[in-house]
Coordinates of C-alpha atoms in Angstrom, one line a residue:
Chain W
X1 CA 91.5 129.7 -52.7
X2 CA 92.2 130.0 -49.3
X3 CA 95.9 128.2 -48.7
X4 CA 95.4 126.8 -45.5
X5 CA 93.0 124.6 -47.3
X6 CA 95.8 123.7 -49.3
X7 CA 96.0 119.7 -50.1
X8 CA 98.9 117.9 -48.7
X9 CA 100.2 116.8 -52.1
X10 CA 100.0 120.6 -53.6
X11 CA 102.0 121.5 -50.6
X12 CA 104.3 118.3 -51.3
X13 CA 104.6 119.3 -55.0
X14 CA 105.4 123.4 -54.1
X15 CA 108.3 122.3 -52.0
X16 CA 109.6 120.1 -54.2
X17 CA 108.6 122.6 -57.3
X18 CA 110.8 125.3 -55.3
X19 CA 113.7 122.9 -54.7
X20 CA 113.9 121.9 -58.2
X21 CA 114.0 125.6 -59.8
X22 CA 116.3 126.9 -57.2
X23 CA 118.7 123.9 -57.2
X24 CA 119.2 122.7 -60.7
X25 CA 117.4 125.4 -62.7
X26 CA 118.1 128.4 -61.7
X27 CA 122.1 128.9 -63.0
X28 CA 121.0 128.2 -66.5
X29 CA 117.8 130.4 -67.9
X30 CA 115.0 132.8 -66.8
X31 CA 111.8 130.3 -67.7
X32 CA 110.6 126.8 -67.3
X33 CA 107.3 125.8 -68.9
X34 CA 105.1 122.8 -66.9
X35 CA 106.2 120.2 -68.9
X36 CA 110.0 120.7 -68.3
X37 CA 109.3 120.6 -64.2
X38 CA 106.9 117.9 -64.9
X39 CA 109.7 115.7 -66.3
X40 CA 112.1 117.0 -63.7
X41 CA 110.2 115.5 -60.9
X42 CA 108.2 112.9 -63.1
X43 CA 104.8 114.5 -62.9
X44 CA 102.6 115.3 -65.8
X45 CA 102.2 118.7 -66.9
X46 CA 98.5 118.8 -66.3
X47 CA 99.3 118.0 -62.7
X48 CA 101.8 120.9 -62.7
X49 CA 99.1 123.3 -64.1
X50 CA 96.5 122.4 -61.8
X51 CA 99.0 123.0 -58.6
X52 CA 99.4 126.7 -60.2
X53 CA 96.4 127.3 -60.8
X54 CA 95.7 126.5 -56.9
X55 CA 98.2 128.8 -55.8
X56 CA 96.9 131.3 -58.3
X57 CA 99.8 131.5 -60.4
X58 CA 100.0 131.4 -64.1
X59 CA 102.7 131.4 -66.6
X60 CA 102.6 132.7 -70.2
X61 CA 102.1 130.1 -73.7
X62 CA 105.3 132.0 -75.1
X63 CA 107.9 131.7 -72.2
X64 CA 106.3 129.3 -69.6
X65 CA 106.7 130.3 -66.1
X66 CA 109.5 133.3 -65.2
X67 CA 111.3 131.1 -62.7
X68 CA 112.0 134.0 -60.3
X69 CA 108.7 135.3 -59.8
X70 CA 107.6 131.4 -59.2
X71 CA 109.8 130.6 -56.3
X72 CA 109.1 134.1 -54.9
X73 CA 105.1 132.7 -55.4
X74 CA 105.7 129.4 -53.9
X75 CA 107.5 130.6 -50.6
X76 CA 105.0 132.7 -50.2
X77 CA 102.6 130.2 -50.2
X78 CA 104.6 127.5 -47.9
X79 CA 106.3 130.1 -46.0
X80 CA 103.4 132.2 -45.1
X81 CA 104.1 131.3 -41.5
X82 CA 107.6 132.9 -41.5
X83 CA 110.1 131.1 -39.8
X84 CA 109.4 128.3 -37.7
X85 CA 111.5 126.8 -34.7
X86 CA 112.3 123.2 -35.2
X87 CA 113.7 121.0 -32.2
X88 CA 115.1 117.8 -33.3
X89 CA 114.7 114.7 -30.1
X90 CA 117.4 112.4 -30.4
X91 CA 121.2 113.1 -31.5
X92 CA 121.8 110.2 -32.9
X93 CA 123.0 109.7 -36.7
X94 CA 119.7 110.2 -37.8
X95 CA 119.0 113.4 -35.2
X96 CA 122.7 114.6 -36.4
X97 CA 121.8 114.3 -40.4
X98 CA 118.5 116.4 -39.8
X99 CA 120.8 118.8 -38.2
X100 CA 123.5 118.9 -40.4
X101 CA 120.8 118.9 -43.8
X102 CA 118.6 122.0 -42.0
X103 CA 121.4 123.9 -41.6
X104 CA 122.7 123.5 -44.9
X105 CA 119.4 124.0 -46.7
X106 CA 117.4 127.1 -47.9
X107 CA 114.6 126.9 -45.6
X108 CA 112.8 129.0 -43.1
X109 CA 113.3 126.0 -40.7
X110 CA 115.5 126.8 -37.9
X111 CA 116.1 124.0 -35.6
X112 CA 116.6 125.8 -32.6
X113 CA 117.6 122.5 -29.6
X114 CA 118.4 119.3 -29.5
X115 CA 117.3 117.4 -26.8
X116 CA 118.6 114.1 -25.6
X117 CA 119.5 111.6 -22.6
X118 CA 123.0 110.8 -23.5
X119 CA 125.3 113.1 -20.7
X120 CA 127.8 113.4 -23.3
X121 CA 126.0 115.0 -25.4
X122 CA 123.8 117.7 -23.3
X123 CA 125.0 120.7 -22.6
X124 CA 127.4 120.3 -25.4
X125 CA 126.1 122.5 -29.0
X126 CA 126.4 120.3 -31.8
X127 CA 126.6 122.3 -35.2
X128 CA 126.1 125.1 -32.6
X129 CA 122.6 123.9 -31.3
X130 CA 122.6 123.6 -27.7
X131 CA 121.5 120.0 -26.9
X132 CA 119.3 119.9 -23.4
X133 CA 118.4 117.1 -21.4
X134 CA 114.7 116.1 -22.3
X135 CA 113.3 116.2 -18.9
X136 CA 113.7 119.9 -20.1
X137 CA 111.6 119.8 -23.0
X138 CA 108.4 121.7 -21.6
X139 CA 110.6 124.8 -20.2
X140 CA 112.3 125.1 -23.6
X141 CA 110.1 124.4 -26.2
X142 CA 108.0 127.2 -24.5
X143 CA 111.4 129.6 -24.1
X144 CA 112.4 129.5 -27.6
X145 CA 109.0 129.4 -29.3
X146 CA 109.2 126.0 -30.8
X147 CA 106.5 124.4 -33.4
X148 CA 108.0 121.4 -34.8
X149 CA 109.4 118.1 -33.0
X150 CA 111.4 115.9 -35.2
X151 CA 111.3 112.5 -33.5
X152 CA 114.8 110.0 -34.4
X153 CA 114.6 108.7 -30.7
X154 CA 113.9 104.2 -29.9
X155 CA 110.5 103.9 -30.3
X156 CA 110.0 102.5 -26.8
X157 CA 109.7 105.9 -25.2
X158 CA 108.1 107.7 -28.7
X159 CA 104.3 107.9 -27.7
X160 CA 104.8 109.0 -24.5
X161 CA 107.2 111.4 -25.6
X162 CA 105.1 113.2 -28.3
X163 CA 102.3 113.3 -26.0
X164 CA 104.6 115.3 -23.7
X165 CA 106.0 117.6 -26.3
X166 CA 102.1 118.0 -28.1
X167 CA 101.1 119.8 -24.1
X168 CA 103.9 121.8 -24.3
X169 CA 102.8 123.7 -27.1
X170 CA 104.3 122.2 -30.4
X171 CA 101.9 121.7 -33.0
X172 CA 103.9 119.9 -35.6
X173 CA 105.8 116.3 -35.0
X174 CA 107.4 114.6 -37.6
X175 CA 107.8 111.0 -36.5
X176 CA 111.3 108.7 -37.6
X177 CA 110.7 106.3 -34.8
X178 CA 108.9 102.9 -36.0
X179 CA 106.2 102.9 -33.3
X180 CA 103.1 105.0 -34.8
X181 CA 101.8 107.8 -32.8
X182 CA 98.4 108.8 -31.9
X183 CA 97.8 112.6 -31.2
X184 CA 96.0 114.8 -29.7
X185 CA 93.5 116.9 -32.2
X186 CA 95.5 120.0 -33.9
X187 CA 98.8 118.6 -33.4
X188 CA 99.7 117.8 -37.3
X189 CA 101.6 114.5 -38.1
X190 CA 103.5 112.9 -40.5
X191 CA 105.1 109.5 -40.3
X192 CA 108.0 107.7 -42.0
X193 CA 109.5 104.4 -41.7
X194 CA 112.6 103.6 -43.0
X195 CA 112.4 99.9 -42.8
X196 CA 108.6 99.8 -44.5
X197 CA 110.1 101.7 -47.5
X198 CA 113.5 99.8 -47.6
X199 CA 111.3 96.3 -47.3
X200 CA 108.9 97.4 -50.0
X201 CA 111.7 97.9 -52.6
X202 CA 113.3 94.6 -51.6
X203 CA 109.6 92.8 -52.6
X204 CA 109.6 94.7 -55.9
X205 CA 113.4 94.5 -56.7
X206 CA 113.3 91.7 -59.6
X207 CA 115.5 89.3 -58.8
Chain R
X1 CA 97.0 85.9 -55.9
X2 CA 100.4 86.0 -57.4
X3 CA 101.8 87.6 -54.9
X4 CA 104.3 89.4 -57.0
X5 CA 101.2 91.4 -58.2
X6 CA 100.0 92.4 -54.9
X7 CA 99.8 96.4 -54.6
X8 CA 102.4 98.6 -53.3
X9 CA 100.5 99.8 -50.1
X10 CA 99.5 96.2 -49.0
X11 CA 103.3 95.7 -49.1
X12 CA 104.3 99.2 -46.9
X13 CA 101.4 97.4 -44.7
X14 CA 102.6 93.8 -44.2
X15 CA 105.7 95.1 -43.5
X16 CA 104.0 97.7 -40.6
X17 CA 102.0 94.3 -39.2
X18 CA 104.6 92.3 -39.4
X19 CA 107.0 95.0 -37.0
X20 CA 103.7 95.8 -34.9
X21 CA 103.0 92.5 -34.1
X22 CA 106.8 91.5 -33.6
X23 CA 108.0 94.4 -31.2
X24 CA 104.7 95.3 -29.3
X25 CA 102.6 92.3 -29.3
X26 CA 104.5 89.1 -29.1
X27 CA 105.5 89.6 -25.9
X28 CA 101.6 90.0 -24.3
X29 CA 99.5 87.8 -25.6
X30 CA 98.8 84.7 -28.3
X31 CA 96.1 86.6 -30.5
X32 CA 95.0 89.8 -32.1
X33 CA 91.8 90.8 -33.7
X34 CA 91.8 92.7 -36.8
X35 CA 90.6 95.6 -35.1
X36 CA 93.5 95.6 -32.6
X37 CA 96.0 95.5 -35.1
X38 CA 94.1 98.4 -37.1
X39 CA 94.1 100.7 -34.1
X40 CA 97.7 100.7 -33.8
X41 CA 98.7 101.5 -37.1
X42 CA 95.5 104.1 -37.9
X43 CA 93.8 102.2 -40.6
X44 CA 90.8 100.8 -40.5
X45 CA 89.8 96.7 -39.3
X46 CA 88.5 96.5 -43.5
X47 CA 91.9 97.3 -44.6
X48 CA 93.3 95.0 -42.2
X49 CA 91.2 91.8 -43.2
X50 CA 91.7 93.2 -47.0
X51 CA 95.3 92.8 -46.5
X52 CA 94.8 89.6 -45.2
X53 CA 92.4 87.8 -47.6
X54 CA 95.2 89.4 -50.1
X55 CA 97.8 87.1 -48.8
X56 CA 95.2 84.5 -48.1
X57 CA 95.7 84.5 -44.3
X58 CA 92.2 84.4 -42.0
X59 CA 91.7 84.4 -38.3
X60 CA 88.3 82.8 -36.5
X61 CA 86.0 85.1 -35.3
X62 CA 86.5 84.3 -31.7
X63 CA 89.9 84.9 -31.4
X64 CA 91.1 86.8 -34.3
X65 CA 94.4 86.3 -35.6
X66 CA 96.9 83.8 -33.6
X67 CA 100.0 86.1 -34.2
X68 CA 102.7 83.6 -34.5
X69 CA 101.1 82.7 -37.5
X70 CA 100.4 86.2 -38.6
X71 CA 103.8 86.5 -38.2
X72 CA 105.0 83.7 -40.7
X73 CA 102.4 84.1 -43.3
X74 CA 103.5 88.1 -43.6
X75 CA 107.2 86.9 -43.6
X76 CA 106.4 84.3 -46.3
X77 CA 105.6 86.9 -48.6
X78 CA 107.5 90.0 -47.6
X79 CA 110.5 87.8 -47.5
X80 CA 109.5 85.6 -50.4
X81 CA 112.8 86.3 -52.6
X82 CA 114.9 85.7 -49.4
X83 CA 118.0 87.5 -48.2
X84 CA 118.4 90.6 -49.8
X85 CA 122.2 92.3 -50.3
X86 CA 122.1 96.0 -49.8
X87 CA 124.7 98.6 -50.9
X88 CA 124.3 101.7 -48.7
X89 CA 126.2 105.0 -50.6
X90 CA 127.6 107.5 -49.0
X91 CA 128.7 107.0 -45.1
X92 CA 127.6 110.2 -43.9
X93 CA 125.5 110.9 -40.6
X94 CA 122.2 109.4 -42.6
X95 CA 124.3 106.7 -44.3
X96 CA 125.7 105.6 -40.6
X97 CA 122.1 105.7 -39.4
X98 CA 120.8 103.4 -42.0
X99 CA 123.4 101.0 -42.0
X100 CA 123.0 100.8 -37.8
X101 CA 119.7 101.0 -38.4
X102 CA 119.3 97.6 -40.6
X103 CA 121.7 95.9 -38.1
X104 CA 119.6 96.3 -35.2
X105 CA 116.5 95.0 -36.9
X106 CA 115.1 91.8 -37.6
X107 CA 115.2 92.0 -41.1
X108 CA 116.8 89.6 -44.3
X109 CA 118.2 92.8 -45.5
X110 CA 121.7 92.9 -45.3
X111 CA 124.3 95.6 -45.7
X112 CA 127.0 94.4 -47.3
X113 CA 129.1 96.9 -48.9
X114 CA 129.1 100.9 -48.3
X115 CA 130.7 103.1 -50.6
X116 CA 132.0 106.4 -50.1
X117 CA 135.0 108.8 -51.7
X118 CA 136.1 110.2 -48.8
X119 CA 139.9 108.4 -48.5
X120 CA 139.2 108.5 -44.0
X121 CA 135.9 106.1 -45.1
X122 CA 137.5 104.1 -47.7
X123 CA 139.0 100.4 -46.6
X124 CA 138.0 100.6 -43.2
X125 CA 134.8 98.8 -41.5
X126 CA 132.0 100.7 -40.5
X127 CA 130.3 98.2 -37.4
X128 CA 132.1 95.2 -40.0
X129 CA 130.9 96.7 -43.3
X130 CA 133.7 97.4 -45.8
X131 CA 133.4 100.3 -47.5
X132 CA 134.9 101.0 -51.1
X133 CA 135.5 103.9 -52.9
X134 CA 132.9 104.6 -55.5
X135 CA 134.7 103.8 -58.5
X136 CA 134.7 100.3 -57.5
X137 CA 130.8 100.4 -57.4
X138 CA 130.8 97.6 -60.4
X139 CA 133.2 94.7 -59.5
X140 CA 132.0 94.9 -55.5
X141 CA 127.9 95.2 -56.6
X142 CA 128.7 92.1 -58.7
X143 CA 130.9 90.1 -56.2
X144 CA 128.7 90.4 -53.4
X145 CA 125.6 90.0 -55.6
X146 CA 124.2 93.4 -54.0
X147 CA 120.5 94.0 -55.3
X148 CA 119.6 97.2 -53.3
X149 CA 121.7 100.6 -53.4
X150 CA 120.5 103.0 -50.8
X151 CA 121.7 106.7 -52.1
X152 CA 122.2 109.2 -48.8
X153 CA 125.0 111.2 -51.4
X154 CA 125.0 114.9 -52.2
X155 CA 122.2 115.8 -55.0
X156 CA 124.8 116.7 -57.1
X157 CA 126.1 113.4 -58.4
X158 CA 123.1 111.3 -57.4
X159 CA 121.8 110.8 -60.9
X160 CA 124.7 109.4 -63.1
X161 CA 125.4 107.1 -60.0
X162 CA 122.2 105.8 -60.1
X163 CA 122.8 104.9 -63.6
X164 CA 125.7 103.3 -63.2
X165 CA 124.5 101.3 -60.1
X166 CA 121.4 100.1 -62.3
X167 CA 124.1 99.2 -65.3
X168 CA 126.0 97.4 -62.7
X169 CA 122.9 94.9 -61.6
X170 CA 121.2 96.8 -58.9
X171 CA 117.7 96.1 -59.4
X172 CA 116.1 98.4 -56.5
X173 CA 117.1 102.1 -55.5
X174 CA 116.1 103.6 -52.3
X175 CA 116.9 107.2 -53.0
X176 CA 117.2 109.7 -50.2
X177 CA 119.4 112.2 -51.9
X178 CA 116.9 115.7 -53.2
X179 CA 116.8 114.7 -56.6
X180 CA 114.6 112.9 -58.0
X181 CA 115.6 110.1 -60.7
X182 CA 114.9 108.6 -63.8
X183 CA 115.9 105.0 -63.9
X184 CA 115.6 102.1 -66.6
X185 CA 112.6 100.4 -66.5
X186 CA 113.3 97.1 -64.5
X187 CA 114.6 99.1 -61.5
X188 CA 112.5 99.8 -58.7
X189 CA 112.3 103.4 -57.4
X190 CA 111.5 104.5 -54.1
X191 CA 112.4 108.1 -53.3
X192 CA 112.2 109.7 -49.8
X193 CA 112.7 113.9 -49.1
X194 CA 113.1 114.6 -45.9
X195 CA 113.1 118.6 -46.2
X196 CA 109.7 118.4 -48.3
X197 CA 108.4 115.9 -45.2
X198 CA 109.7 118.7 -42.9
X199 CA 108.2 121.5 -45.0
X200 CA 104.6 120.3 -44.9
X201 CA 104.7 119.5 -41.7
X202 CA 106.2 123.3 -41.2
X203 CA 102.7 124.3 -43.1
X204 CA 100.0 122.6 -41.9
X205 CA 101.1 122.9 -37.9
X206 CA 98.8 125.6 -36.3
X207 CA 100.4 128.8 -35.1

């Protein structure tokens, strides 16, 4: 199978998969079988399988999967395009936490600027990211090679913004702002709403 | 329809209209037609009137939907169970954002209580929200008849709280925190992973 043609939920799953065995599995044994990181992230087993199978890894009947040689599998697979630069638009709390959780993570994702309006906060680094003004953005999303734009900035000035960002070359935005974007083609986008999700469980919160 | 049994993604949807039509449209114009509304938030104008005939709402085919009245039918069933307490845990940089977050919107969710075990958090109002130490998590959830916890806490602890928030009287968890739970039934689960958001995104952007 060729992995760019990957689904979104396999790709989902692997990151979470990867997560799960190098967090909380890792300190305490050599091999998982599908059923145990099924109930870990309340999947079925067959499910499990079937993303294996996609990535063309197997385990054995006897010992299940060897849980090294599967996170080594898995970041090949989801980090087969080495590290990638990361540039978060908007320092606010929600720009600082994506920051702060980056940094603190495993992950190939670097974020490499910060990019704001706020005077007191450009020029200054914060968790030693320099944070530019974003009238800057085309000069250094193209300096320092960046491919993902994290949106936490109002909505107001979001579309305009992305579209902006999507010409200077970044080919990845994940949008926090409430206003939904429309991209160009080959610009990949994923949305989430934090007031959708908190409103949902409200309605199906029994009373 | 009962509107207790309507699905999970018409609710994530109502609660997209109902922001669409309250922050970009309200201020231009009287009515919408289906296909308006389904061109801002990528769906389709089916989906849209699918949604609709789900909550039994229906425009005239001249001038779609009057939106004032969009606006009160969606918030008669979103907000059908009234004002909502919320407990937000753990007052760090994503915690601050979410509590801001739900102030600045027109919402019936309320944040009344935060919790934290940091002793610099603890007893002091965050924009006039007390917040408590954790071990307090029972008497407060009960006094201020809280019936959404929203976890932004370490992985670490995030399941046993969960627990004890649910034993408490908490009847829907937003968890943000990288590991996934398993609650009793009767609790509502929504679970959000920013890093897994970040990573697809990360994967299917074009180099």
């Amino acid at each position: 199978m060729d992995i760019k043609k990957l689904p979104e939920g396999t790709i989902e799953r692997l990151s979470k998969y990867r997560r799960c065995l190098t967090t909380y599995c890792k300190f305490y044994r050599e091999n998982i079988f599908s059923h145990e990181l099924a109930r870990n992230l309340h999947l079925t087993p067959e499910q499990v399988r079937r993303d294996m199978m996609l990535i063309g890894h197997s385990g054995s009947h006897k010992n299940g999967y060897n849980i090294e040689e599967l996170v080594e599998k898995i970041s090949e697979v989801i980090d087969c395009r080495g590290k990638t630069n990361v540039a978060v638009f908007g320092l606010g709390n929600l720009g600082q936490a994506i920051v702060r959780y980056l940094q603190d993570k495993e992950t190939r994702l670097n974020v490499e600027a910060i990019f704001d309006v706020n005077p007191e906060k450009i020029n200054k680094p914060f968790l030693s990211v320099d944070c530019y003004h974003i009238k800057d953005l085309k000069r250094i999303i193209k300096e320092k090679d960046i491919r993902i734009a994290v949106l936490t900035l109002p909505g107001d000035d979001a579309h305009d913004m992305a579209l902006e960002i999507a010409e200077a070359g970044v080919t990845g935005i994940m949008n926090f702002t409430p206003v939904p974007l429309k991209l160009p083609e080959g610009v990949f986008l994923e949305e989430y709403d934090i007031l959708t999700s908190l409103e949902k469980v409200a309605f199906f919160a029994k009373k």
